[in-house]
XYZ file of C-alpha atoms in Angstrom:
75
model
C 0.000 0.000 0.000
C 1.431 3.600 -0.894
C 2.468 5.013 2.321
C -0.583 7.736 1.913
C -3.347 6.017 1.208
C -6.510 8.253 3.468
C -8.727 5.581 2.489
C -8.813 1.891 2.166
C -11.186 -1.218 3.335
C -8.698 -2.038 5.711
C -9.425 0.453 8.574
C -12.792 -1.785 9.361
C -10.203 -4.208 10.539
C -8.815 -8.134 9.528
C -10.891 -10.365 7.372
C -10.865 -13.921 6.135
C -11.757 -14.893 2.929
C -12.594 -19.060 2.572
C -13.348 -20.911 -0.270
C -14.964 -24.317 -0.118
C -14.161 -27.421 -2.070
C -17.389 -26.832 -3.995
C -16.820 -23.267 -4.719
C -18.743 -21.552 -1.952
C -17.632 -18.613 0.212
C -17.230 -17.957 3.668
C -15.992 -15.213 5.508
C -14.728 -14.451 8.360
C -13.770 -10.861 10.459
C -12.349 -10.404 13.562
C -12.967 -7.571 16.641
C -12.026 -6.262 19.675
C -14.859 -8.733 21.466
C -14.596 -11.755 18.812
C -14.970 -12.865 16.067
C -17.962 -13.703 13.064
C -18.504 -15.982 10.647
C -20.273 -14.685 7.752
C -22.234 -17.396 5.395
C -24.905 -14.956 3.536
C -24.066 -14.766 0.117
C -24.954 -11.307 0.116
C -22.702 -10.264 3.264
C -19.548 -12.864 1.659
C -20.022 -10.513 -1.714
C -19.703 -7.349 0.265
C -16.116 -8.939 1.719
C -14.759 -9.781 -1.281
C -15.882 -6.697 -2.687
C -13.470 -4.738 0.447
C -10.843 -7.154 -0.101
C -10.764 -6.454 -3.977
C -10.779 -2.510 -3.334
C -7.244 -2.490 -1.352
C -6.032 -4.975 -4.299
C -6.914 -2.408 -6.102
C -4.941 0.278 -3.888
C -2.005 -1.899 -3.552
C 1.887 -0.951 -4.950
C 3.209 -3.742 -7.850
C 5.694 -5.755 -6.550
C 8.569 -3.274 -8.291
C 7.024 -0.406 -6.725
C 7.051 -2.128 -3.909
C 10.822 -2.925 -3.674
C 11.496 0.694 -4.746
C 9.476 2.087 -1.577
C 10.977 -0.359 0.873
C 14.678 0.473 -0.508
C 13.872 4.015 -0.501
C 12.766 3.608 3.344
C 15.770 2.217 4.477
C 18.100 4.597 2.305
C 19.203 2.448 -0.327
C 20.051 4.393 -3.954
């Protein structure tokens, strides 16, 4: 993730994404007093729908190495 990024499906916290051998979804999030598992196809879709927007967000693996070399003061 670009070190500024003001917004990003992350801030609502961790979430798991499971697929089942026949293809259906789960998910799964996490919070301060436990955690949920999420089996409506409707809610799942929202998930991967927040997962897929920081994909979205997210440095390529070249930018990636250039941020992390420029961090530590590398050339």
């Amino acid at each position: 993730m670009p070190r500024h990024q003001p917004d990003h499906a992350g801030f609502d916290g961790p979430l798991r994404l499971l697929e089942s051998p026949d293809n259906k979804w789960f998910g799964y999030a996490e919070g301060q007093r436990g955690g949920m598992l999420v089996t409506a196809p409707k809610e799942v879709s929202i998930m991967l729908q927040r997962y897929a927007r920081p994909r979205s967000q997210a440095l390529t693996s070249d930018d990636s190495r250039s941020l992390l070399k420029r961090l530590r003061g590398a050339p």
